[in-house]
Coordinates of C-alpha atoms and ligand atoms in Angstrom, one line a residue:
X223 CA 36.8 21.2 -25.0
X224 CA 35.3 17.5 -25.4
X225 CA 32.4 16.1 -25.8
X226 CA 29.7 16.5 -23.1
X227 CA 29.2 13.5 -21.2
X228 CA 25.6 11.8 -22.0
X229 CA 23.2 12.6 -19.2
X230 CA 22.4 9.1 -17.2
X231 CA 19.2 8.4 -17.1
X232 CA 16.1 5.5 -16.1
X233 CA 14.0 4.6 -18.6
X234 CA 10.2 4.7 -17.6
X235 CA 7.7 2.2 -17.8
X236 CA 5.3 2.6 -20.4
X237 CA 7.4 5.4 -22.4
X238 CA 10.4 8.4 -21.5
X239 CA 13.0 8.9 -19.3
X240 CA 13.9 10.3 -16.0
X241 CA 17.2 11.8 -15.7
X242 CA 19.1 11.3 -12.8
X243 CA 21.2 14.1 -10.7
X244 CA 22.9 12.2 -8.0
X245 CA 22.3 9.2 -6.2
X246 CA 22.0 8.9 -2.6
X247 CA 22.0 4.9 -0.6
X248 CA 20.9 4.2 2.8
X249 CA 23.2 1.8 4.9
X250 CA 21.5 -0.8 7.0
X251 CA 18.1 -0.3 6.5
X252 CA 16.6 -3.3 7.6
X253 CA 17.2 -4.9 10.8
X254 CA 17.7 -8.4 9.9
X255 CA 20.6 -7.3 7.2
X256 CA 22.6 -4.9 9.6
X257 CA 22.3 -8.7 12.2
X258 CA 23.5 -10.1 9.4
X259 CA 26.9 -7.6 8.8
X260 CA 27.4 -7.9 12.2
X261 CA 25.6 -4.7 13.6
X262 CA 23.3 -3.4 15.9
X263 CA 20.1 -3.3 14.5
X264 CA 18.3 -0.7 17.0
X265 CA 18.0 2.6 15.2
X266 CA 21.2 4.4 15.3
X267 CA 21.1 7.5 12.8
X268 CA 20.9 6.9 9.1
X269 CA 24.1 6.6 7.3
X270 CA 24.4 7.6 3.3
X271 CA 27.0 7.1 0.7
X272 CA 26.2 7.6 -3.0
X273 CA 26.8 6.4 -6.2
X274 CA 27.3 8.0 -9.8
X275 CA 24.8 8.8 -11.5
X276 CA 26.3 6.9 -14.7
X277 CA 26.9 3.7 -12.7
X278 CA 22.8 3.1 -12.9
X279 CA 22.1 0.4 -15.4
X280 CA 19.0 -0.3 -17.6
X281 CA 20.6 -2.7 -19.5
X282 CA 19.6 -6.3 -17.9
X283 CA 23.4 -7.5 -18.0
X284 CA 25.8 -7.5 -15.2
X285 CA 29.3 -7.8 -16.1
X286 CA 31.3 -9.3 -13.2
X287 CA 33.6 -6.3 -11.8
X288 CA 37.2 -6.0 -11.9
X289 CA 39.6 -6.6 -8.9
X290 CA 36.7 -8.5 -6.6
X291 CA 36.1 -12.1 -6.1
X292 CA 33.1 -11.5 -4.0
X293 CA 30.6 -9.5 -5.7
X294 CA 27.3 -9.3 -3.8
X295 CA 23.2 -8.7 -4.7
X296 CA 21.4 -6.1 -2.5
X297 CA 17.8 -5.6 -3.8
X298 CA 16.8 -2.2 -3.0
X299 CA 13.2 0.0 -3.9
X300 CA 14.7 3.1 -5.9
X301 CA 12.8 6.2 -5.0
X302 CA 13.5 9.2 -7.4
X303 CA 12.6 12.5 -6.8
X304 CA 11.0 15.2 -8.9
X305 CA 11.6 18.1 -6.9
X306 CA 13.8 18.8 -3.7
X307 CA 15.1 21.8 -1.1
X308 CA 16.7 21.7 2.1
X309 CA 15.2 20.9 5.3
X310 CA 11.8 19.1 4.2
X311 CA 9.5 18.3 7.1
X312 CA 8.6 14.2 7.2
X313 CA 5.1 14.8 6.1
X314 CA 5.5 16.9 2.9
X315 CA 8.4 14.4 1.4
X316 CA 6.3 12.3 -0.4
X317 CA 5.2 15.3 -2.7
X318 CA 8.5 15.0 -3.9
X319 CA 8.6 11.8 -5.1
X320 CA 8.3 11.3 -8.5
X321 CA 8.3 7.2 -8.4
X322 CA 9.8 4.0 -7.8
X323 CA 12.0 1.2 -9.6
X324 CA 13.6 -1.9 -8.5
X325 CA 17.6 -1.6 -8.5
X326 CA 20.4 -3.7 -7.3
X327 CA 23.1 -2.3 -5.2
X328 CA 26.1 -4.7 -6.4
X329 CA 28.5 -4.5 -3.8
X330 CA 32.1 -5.7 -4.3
X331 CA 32.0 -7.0 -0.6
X332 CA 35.5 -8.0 0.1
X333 CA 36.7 -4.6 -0.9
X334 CA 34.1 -2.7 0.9
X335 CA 35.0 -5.5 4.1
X336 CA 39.0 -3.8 3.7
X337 CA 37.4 -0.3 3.7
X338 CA 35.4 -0.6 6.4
X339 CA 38.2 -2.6 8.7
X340 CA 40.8 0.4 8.0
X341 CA 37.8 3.4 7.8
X342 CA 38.7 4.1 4.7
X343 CA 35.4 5.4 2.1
X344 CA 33.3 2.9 0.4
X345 CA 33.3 4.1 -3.4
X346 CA 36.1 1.2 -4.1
X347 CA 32.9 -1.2 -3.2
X348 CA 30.0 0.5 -4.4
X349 CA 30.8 3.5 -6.9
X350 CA 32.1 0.9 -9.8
X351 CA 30.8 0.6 -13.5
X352 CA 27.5 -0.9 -14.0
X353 CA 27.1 -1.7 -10.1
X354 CA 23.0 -0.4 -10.0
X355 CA 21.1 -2.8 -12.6
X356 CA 17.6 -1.0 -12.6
X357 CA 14.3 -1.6 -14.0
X358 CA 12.0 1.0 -15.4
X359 CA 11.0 3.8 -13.3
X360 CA 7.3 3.5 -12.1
X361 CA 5.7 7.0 -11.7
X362 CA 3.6 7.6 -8.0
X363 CA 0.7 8.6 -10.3
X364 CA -0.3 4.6 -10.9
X365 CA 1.6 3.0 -8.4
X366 CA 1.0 5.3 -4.9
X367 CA 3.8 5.3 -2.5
X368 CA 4.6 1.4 -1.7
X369 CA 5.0 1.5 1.9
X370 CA 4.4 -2.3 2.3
X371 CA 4.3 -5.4 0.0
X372 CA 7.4 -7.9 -0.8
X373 CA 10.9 -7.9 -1.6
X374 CA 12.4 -10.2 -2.9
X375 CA 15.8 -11.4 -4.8
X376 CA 16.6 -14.9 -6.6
X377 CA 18.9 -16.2 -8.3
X378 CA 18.6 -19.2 -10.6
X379 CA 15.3 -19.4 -9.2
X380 CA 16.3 -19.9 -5.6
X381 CA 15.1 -17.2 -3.5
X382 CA 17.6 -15.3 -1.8
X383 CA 16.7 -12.6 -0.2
X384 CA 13.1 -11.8 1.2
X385 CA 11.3 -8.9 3.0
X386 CA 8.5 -6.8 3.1
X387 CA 9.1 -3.0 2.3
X388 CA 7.5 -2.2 5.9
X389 CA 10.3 -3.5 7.7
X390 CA 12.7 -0.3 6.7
X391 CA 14.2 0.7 9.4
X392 CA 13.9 4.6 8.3
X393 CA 11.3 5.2 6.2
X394 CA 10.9 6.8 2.6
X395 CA 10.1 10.2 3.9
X396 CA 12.5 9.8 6.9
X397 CA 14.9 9.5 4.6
X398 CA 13.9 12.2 2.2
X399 CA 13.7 14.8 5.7
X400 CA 16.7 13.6 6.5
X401 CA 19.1 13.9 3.8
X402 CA 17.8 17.5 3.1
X403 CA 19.4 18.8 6.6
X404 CA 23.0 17.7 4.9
X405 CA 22.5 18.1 1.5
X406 CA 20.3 20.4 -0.9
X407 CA 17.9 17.5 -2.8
X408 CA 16.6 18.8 -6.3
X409 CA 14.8 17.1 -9.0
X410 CA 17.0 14.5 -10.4
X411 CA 18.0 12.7 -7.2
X412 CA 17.1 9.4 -6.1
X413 CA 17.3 7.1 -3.3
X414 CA 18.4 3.7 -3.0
X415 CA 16.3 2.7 0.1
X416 CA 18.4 -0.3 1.8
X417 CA 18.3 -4.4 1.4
X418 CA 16.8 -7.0 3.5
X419 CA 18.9 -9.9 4.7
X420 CA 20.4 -12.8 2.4
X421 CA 23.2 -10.8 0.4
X422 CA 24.9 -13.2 -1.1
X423 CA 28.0 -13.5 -3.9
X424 CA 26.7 -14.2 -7.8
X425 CA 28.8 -15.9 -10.3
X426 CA 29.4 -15.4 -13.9
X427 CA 26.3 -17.1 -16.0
X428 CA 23.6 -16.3 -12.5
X429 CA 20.2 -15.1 -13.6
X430 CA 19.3 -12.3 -10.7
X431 CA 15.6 -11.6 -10.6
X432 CA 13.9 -8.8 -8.2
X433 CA 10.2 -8.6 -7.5
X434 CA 9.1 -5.7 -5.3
X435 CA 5.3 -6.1 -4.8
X436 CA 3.4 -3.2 -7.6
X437 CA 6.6 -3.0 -10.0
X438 CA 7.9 -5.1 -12.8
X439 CA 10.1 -7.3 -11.7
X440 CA 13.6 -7.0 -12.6
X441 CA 15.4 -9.8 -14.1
X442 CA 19.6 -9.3 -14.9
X443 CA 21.8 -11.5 -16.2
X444 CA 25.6 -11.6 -14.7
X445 CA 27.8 -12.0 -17.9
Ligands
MN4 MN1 22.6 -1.3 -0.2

């Protein structure tokens, strides 16, 4: 009836693409950013909300959002997954990882601040066009599974935000167990793993880079 819709998909370092099912995001994964929204940092249970698939960006280029005057970084390890299932014990998640990419969770943060004051859904702050810049997809075959090492976000060469990938509150594999009690994960998916503190509005012109310790760093422009 019209044309099908181009499958989204992360291009891979060194040569292909991943194709991407759905995309799952941790809330508040490390302690010093939920102190810095204003929130408990000892370990409630994980929260989740998703993006689209098509909202992942390869492109380098940012274009400021519509309707926001507050647009935020959150640097995040993307995890993706080459194979899923329901109910997936903590120490067999890792098997179904298929690798890792540095993304950016742009957040329009004043309308995500109305959502959450009238607990209303965050899509109207997170679920917008172009709002997950990503590098290229690393595969676990070369790089392991990064458990530890930097994060880290600047822009115009002052660093922003800063933490080591051991401070996640829930783990890779946590999360992996845990989202396949509520949803059924399948080859396809991946995970945006959560942002240390420093978030932080960017303006039209800002040059964002991420550097997550074993990955290319990621370097987008916001036009
Ligand atoms: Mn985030």
């Amino acid at each position: 009836m019209i044309p099908a819709p181009a499958q989204a998909q992360l291009p891979v370092a060194g040569g292909g693409a991943f194709p991407v099912r759905r995309v799952y995001c941790i809330g508040r994964n490390y302690a010093a950013h939920a102190v810095e929204m204003g929130h408990d940092p000892d370990r409630e249970p994980p929260f989740f909300f998703q993006k689209n698939p098509d909202n992942l960006d390869p492109s380098g280029r940012f274009p400021y959002p519509a309707r926001t005057s507050d647009v935020h970084h959150e640097a995040e390890l993307l995890v993706a997954l080459r194979s899923g299932g329901t109910d997936i014990a903590i120490e067999d998640a890792l098997d179904h990882v298929w690798g890792y990419a540095p993304c950016l969770d742009m957040t329009r943060r004043d309308l995500q601040g109305i959502a959450k004051k009238m607990g209303r859904p965050w899509e109207i702050g997170k679920a917008f066009e172009r709002s997950a810049p990503v590098g290229p997809l690393h595969p676990a075959s070369e790089v392991g599974h990064p458990s530890e090492g930097e994060i880290t976000l600047s822009v115009n060469d002052e660093l922003r935000q800063s933490g080591d990938l051991n401070q996640m509150i829930w783990k890779v594999p946590e999360m992996i167990a845990y989202l396949s009690e509520y949803f059924e994960l399948a080859a396809g998916d991946v995970i945006l793993s959560g942002t240390p503190a420093g978030v932080g509005p960017v303006r039209r012109g800002d040059v964002m880079k991420l550097s997550i310790a074993g990955l290319e760093p990621l370097q987008i422009e916001v036009i």
